[in-house]
Coordinates of C-alpha atoms in Angstrom, one line a residue:
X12 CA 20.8 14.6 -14.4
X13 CA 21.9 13.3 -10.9
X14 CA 21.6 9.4 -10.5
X15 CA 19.1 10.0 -8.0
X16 CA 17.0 12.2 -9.5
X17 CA 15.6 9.1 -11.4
X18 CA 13.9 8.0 -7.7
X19 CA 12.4 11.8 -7.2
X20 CA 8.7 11.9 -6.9
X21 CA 8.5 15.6 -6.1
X22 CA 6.8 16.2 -9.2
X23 CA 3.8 14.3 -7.4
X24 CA 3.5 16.5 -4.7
X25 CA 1.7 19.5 -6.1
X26 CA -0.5 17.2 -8.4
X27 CA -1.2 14.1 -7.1
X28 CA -5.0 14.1 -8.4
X29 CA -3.9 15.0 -12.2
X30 CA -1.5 12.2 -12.2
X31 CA -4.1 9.7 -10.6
X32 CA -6.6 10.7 -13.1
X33 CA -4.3 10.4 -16.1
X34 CA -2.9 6.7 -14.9
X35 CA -6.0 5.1 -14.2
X36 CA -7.3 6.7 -17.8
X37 CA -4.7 5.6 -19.6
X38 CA -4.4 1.9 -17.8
X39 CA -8.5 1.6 -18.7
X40 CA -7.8 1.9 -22.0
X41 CA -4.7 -0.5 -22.1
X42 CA -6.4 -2.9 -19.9
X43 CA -9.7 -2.7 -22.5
X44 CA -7.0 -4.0 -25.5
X45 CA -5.6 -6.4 -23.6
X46 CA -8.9 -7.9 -22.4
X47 CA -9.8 -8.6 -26.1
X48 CA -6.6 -9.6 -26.9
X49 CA -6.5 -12.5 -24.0
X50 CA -10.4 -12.9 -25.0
X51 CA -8.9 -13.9 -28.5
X52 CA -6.0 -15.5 -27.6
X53 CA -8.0 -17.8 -25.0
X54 CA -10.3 -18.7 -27.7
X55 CA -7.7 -19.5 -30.6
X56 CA -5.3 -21.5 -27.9
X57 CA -8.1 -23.3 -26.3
X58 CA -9.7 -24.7 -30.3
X59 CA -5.9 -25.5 -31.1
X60 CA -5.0 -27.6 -27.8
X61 CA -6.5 -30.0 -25.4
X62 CA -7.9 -29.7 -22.0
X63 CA -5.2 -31.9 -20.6
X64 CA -2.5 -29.5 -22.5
X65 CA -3.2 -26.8 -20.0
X66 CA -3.7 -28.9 -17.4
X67 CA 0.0 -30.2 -17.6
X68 CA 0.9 -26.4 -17.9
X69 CA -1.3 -25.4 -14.8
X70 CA 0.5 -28.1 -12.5
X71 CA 3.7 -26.4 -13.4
X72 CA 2.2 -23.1 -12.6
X73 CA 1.5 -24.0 -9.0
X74 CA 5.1 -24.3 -8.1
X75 CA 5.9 -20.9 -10.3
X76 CA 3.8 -18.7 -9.0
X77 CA 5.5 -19.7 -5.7
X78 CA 8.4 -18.5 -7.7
X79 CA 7.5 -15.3 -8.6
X80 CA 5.8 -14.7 -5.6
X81 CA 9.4 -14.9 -3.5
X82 CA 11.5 -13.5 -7.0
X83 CA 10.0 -9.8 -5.7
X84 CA 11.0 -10.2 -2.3
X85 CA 8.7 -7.3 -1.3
X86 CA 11.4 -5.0 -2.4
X87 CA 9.6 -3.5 -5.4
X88 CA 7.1 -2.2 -3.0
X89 CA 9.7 -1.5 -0.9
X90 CA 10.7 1.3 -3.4
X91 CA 7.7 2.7 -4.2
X92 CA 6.7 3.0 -0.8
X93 CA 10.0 4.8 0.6
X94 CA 9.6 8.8 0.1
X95 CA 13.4 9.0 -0.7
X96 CA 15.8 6.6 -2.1
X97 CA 18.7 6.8 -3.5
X98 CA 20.5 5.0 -7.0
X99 CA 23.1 3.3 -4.5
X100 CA 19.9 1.5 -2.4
X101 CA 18.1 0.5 -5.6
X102 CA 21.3 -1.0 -7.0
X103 CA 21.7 -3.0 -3.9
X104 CA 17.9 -4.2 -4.1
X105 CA 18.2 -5.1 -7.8
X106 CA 21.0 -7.4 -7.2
X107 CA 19.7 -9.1 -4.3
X108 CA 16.6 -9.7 -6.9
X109 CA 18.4 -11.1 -9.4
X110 CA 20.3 -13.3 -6.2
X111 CA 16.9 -14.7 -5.8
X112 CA 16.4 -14.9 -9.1
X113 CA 19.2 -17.6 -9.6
X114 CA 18.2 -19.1 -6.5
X115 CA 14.7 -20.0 -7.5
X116 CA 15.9 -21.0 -11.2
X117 CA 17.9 -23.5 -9.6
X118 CA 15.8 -24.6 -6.8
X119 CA 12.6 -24.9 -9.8
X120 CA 15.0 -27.3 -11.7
X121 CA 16.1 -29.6 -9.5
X122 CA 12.4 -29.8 -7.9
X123 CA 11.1 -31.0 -11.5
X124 CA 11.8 -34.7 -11.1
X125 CA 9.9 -34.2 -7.7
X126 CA 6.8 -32.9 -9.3
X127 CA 6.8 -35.0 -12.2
X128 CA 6.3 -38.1 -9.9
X129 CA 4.2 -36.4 -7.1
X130 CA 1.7 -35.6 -10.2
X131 CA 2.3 -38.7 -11.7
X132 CA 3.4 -37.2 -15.1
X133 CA 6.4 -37.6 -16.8
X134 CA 5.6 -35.2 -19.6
X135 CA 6.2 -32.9 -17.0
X136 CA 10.1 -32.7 -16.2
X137 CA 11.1 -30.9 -19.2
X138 CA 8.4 -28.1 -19.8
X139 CA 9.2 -27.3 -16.1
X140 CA 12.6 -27.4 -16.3
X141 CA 12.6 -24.9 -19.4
X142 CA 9.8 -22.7 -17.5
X143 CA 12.3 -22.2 -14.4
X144 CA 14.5 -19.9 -16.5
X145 CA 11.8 -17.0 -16.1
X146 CA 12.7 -16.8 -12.6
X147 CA 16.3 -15.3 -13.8
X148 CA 14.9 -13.3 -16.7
X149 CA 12.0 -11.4 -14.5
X150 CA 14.7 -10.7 -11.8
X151 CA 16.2 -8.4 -14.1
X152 CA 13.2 -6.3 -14.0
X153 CA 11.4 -5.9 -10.4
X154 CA 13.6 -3.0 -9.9
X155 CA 12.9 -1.3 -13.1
X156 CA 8.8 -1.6 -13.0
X157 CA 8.9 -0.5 -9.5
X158 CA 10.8 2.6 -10.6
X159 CA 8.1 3.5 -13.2
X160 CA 5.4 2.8 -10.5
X161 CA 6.9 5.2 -7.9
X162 CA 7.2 7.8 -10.8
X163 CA 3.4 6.5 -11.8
X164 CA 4.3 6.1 -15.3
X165 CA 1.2 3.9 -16.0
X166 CA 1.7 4.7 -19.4
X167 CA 4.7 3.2 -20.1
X168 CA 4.0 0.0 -17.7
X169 CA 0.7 -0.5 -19.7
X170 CA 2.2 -0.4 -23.5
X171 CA 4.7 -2.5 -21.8
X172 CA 2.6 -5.0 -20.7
X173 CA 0.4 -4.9 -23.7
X174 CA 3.0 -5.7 -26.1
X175 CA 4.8 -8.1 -24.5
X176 CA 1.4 -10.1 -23.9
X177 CA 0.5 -9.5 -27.4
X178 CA 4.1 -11.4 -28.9
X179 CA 4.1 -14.3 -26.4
X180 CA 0.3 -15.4 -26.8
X181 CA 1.0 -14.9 -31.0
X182 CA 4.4 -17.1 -30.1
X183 CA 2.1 -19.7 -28.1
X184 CA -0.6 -19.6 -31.3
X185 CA 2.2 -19.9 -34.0
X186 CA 3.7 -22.8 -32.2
X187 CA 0.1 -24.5 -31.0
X188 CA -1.0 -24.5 -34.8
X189 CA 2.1 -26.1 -35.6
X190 CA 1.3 -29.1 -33.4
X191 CA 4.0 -28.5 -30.5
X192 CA 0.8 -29.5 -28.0
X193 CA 1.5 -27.6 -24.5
X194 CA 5.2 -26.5 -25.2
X195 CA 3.3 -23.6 -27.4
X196 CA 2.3 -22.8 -23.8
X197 CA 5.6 -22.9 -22.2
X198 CA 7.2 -20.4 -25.5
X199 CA 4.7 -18.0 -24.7
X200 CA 5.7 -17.3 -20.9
X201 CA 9.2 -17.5 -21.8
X202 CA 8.5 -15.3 -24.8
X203 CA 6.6 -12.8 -22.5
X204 CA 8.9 -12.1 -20.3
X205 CA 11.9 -11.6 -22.6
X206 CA 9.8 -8.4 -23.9
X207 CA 9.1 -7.6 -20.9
X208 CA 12.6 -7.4 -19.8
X209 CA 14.1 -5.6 -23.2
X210 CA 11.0 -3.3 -23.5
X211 CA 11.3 -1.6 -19.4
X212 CA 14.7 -1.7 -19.7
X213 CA 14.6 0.2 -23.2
X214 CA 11.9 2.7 -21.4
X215 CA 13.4 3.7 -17.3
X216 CA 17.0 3.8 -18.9
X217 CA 18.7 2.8 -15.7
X218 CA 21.4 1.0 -15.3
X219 CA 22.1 -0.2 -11.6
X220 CA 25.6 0.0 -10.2
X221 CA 27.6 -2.8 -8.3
X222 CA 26.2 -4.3 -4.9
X223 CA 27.9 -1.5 -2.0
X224 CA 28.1 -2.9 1.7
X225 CA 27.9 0.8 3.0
X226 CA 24.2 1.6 1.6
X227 CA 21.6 1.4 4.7
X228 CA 19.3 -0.6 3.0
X229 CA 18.2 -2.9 5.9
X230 CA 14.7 -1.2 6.6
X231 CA 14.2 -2.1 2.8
X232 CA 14.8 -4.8 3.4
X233 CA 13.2 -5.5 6.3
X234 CA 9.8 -4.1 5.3
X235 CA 10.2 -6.3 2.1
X236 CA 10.5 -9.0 4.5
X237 CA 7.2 -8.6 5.5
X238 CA 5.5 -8.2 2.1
X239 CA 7.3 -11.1 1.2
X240 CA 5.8 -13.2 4.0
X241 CA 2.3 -12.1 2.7
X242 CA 2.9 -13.2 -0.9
X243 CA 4.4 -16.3 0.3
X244 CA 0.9 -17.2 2.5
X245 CA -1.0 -15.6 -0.4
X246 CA 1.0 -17.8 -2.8
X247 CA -0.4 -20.7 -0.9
X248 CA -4.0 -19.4 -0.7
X249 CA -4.0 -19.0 -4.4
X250 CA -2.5 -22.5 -5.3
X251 CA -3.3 -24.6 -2.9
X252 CA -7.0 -24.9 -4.4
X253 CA -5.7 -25.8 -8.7
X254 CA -3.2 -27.9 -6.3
X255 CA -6.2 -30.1 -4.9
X256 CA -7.7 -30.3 -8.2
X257 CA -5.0 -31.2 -9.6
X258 CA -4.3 -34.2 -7.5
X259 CA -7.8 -35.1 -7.1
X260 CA -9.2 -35.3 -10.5
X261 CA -5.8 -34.8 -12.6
X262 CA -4.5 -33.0 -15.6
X263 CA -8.1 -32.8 -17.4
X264 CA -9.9 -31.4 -14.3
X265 CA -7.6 -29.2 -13.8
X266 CA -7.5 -28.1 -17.2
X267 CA -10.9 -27.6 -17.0
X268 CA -11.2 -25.7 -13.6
X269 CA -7.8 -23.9 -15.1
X270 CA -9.5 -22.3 -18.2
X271 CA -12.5 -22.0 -16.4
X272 CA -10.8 -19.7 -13.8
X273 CA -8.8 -17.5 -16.4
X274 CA -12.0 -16.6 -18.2
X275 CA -14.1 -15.9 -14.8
X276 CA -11.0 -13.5 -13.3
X277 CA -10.1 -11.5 -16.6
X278 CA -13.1 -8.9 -16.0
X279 CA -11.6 -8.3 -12.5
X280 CA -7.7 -8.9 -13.1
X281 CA -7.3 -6.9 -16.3
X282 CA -10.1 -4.3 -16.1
X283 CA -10.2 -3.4 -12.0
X284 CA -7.1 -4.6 -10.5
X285 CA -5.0 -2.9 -12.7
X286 CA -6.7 0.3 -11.5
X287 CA -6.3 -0.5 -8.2
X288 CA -2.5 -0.8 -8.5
X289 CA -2.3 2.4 -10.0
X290 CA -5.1 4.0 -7.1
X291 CA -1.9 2.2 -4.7
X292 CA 0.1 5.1 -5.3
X293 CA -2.4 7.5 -4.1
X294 CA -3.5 5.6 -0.9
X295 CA 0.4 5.4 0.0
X296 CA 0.5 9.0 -0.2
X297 CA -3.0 9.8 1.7
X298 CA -1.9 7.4 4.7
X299 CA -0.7 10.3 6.7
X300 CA -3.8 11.7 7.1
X301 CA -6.2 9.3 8.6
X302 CA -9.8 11.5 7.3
X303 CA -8.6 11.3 3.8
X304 CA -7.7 7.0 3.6
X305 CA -11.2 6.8 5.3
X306 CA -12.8 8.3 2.8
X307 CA -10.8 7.5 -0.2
X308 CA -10.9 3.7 1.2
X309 CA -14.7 4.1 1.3
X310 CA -15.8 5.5 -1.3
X311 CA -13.3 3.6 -3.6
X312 CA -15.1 0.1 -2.2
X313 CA -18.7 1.4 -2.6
X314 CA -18.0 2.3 -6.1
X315 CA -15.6 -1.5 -6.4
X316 CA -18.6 -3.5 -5.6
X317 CA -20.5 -1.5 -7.9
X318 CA -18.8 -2.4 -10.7
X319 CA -17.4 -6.0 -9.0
X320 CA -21.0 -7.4 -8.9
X321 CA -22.5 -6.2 -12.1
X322 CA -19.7 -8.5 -13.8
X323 CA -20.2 -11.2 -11.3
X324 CA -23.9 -11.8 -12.1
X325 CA -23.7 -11.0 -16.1
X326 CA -20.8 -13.6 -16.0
X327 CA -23.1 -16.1 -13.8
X328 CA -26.0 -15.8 -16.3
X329 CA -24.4 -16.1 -19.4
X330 CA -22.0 -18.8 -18.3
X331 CA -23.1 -21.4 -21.3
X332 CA -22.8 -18.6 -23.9
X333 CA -19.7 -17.4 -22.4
X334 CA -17.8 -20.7 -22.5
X335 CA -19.5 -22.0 -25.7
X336 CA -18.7 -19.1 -27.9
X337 CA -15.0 -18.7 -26.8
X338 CA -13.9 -22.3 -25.6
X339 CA -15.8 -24.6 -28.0
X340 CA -18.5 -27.3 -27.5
X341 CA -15.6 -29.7 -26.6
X342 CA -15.1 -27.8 -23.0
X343 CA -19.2 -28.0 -22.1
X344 CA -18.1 -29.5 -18.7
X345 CA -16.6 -26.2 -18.1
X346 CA -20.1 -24.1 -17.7
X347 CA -20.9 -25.1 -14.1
X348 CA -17.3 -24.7 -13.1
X349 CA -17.2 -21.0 -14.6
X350 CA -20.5 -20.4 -12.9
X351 CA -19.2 -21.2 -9.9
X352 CA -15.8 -19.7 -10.2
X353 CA -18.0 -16.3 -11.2
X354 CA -19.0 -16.1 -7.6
X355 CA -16.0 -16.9 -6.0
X356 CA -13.9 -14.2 -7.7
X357 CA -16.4 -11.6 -6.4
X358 CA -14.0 -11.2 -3.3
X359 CA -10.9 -11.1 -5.0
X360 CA -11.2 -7.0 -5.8
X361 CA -12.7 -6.5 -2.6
X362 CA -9.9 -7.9 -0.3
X363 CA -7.9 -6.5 -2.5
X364 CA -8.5 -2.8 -1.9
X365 CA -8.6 -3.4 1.5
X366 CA -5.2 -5.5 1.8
X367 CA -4.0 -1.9 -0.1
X368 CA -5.2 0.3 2.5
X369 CA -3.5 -1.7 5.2
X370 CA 0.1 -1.6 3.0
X371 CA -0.5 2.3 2.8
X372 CA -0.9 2.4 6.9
X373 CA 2.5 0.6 6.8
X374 CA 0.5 -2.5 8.5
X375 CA 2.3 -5.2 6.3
X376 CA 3.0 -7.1 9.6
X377 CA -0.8 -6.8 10.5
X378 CA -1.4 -8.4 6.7
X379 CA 0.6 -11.2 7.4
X380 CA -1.1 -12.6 10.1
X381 CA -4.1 -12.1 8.5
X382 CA -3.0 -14.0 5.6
X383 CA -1.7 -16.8 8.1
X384 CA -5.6 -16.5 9.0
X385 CA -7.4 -16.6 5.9
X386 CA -5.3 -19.3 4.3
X387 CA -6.3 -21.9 7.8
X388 CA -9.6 -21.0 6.5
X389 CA -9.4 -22.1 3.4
X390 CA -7.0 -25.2 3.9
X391 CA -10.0 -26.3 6.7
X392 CA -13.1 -25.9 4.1
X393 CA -10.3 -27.5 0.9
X394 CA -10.4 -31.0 4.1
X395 CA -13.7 -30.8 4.2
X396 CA -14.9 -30.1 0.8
X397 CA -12.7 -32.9 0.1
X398 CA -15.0 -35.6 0.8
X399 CA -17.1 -34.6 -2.3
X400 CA -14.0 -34.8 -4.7
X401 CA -13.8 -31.4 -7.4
X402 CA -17.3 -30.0 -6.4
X403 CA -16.6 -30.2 -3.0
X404 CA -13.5 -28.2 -3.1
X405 CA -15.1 -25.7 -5.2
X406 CA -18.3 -25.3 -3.2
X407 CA -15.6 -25.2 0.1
X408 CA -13.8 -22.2 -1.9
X409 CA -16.9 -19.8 -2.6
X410 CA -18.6 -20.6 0.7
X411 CA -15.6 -19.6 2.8
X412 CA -14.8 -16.9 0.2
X413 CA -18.1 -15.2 1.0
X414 CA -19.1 -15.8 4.4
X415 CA -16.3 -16.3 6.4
X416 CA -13.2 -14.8 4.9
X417 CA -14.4 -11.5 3.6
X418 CA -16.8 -10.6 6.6
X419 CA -13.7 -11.7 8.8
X420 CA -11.4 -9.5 6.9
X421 CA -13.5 -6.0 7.4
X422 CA -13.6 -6.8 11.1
X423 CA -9.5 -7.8 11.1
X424 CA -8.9 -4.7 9.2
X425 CA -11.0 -2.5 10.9
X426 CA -8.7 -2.9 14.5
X427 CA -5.9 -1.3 12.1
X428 CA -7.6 1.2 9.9
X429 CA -9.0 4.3 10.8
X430 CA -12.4 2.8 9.4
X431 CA -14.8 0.9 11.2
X432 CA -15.9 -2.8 9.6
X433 CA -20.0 -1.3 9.6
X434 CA -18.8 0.9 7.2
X435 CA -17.1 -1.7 4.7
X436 CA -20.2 -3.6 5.1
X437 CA -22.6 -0.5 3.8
X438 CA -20.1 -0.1 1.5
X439 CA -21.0 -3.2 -0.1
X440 CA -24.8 -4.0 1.0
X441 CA -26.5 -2.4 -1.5
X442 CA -24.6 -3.6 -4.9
X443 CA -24.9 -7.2 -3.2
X444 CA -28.8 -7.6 -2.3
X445 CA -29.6 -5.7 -5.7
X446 CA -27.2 -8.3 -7.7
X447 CA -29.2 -11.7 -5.6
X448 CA -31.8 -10.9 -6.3
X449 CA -31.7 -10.1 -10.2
X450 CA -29.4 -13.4 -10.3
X451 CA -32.3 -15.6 -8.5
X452 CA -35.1 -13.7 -10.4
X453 CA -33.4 -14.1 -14.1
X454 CA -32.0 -17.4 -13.3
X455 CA -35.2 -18.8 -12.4
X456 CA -37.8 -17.1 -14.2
X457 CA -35.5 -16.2 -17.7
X458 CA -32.5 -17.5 -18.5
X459 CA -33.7 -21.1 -19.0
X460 CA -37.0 -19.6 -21.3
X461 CA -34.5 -18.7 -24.1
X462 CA -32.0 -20.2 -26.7
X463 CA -28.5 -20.0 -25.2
X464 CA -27.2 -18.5 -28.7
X465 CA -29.9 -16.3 -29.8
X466 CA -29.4 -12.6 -30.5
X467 CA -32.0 -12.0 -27.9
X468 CA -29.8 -14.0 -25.4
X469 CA -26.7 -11.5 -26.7
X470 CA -29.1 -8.2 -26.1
X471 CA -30.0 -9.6 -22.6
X472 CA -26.8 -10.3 -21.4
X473 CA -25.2 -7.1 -22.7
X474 CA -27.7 -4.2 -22.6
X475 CA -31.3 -5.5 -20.5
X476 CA -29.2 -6.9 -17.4
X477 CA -26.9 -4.5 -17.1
X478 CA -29.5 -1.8 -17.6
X479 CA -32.1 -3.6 -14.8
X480 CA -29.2 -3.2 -12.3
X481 CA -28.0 0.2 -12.5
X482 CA -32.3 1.6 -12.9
X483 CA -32.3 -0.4 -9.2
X484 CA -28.9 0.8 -8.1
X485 CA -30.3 4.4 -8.6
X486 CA -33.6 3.5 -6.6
X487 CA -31.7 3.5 -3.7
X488 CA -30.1 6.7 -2.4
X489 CA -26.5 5.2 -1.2
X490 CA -26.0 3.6 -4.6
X491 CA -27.2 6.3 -6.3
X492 CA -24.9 8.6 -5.4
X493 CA -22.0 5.8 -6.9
X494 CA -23.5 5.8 -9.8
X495 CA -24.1 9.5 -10.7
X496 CA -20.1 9.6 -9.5
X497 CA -18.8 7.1 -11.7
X498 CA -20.5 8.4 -15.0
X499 CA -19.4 12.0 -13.9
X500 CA -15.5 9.8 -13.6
X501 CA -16.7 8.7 -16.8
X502 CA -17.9 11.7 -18.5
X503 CA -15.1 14.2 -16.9
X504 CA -11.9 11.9 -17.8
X505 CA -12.1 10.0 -14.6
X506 CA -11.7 12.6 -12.4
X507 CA -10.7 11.3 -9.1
X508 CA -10.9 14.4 -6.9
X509 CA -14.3 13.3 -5.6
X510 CA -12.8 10.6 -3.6
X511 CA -10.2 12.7 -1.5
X512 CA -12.7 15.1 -0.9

């Protein structure tokens, strides 16, 4: 086989729709294991070690995702996106990843002594110090996922990513259980991502050739550029609120809010973003017709917030059951802060999609200044909410979340879209009123009537709820049609033809 030959997507062409259908089924069914698995884990880890254990952990995270964030450069996306590249241009991109990759290792390092005392934590230096070696060990494999998500090999990326969660959380338990406190937590990343890098490696079975001056590679690099200036804002949006908390109410807060958070996004991160990546693929290769992004980019949200805010109340009502059962009585003060958190993360999916459609239109410029945007939002309501110490930053999050920075965003993306903001609004009218007002009437009138660990609790979070919301979701005729569509999805292997119609 020709080097190149790896890159070709020409078997996509004449089956884009089969392909769809099979990735997204096959990264549901991964993503459902790996939801119990991180269910399990999260509850094992969080009996075996302390609140202020993953607090120490999380302070550290806020400089690596900054890591990780800038270790891509853009330039995975960059090879997806491209509709022909060759093995000489990949090459050159994998080495200037794994440039960065020794950059950031190095940069991470020295920083530690520098976060240690800005935290005021000593215990800090050396769990940072060994964490800043994933930033050379994930260089080694941007490239390599990027390949398999051009090809969409969703199968192979979700095994991947299932087992190599799977040995680092059993790493992290093994070494929690044997009293290593939060460096159980720091062998489990590291153990993660050595997988990670031996299993795609072991899988795409490309091996990249020296760095070559004479490959044209500079529109690469210059569109990565630009992705990599929205990570790099996004980075900031992301941290800068676990930052606050962190320095307001230290390592227990944050421990807290941290565990808090993981449990409130894993519905969303694990079950609909990973669909959404693979649904990237197809939006990239609708963009050239304008009627077909509209209506995939429709009909994809109205179905999103479907789904987004049936999770969002469920999680909202059964808060103290949720963080009882899996956390342990010890982390109590964490029930407000997940209820919280479980409105917040409502726009996470919803941005998301739409941040997708804009990368598809090639608008990664138009994306950065919106995350310039969005992030002065955010930074003005962290001031504010300030005054009020943790709650007030947390209020300051959600409010701005949901009625400022989302509403903004349709009307931002609409000047660059060939969809007007109304119709990202409808798109997510319906799913919203129906899921207030269920949340205000079973708050009010139900939740607080019944033991938080009864069976009936367990049958009324997991059956009646769910079952109240989709009989009123098929009341109304907009909604109604989402529904009937998604359990025909459901029912026909996910068929996703209905939404390039």
């Amino acid at each position: 086989m020709n080097r190149d030959e790896i890159f070709s997507v020409r078997h996509l062409e004449s089956n884009l729709k089969e392909h769809s259908v099979k990735s997204a089924a096959v990264t549901i069914i991964a993503q459902a294991f790996k939801v119990v698995l991180q269910i399990g884990f999260i509850a094992l880890l969080s009996r075996l070690l302390s609140p202020n254990d993953f607090g120490l952990i999380a302070m550290i995270a806020v400089v690596t995702a900054l890591g990780m964030t800038l270790l891509d450069g853009g330039l995975s996306m960059a090879t997806v996106q491209r509709a022909t590249i060759t093995h000489t241009q990949v090459s050159n991109l994998f080495w200037i990843n794994i440039s960065l990759g020794i950059l950031l290792t190095l940069v991470v390092a020295a920083a530690s002594p520098l976060m240690s005392w800005l935290y005021g934590e000593d215990s800090l230096l050396f769990p940072m110090l060994a964490l800043s070696s994933t930033f050379l060990i994930g260089s080694f494999v941007v490239q390599h996922e990027a390949i398999l998500k051009r090809r969409m090999q969703f199968k192979a990326l979700s095994t991947i990513d299932l087992c190599s969660v799977t040995v680092g959380n059993t790493v992290g338990v093994i070494f929690a259980y044997k009293g290593f406190s939060y460096w159980s937590l720091v062998f489990a990343t590291i153990s993660t991502f050595v997988v990670r890098v031996v299993m795609t490696w072991w899988v795409v079975g490309w091996i990249p050739s020296f760095y070559q001056k004479s490959s044209e590679i500079g529109a690469l690099v210059g569109f990565g550029a630009n992705l990599t200036g929205v990570n790099f804002v996004n980075y900031f949006t992301n941290n800068i609120t676990p930052f606050s908390i962190g320095i307001i109410g230290g390592a227990n807060a944050l421990g807290l809010f941290d565990r808090s958070f993981r449990l409130a996004s894993i519905p969303k991160n694990q079950a609909l973003m990973p669909v959404l990546k693979v649904l990237q693929s197809t939006l990239v290769r609708v963009a050239v017709d304008p009627q077909k992004l509209e209506n995939l980019t429709i009909s994809l949200m109205s179905k999103l917030s479907l789904i987004t805010f049936l999770i969002s109340l469920v999680m909202f009502l059964s808060a103290e059951w949720i963080v009882l059962t899996l956390l342990g009585e010890s982390w109590v003060e964490a029930i407000a802060i997940f209820k919280l958190l479980s409105i917040a993360t409502i726009a996470t999916p919803i941005t998301t999609l739409t941040a997708m459609s804009l990368v598809a239109m090639g608008q990664a410029k138009a994306l950065l200044k919106w995350k310039i945007i969005t992030f002065s939002i955010l930074l003005m309501a962290l001031i504010i909410g300030s005054f009020w110490g943790m709650w007030g930053l947390l209020f300051g999050v959600t409010l701005s979340a949901l009625f400022i920075r989302v509403p903004l965003f349709f009307i931002y993306a609409a000047h660059y879209l060939p969809i007007k903001a109304k119709q990202l609004f409808l798109a997510i009218a319906s799913p919203l009123l129906i899921s207030l007002f269920l949340g205000l009437l079973f708050e009010l009138f139900v939740i607080n009537l019944l033991p938080s660990h009864s069976l009936v609790s367990i049958g009324l979070y997991v059956f009646f709820i769910p079952a109240v919301y989709i009989f009123l979701c098929l009341i109304i005729k907009s909604t109604r049609r989402d529904v009937i569509e998604l359990v025909g999805l459901i029912r026909d292997n996910l068929k996703l033809s209905k939404f390039t119609k």
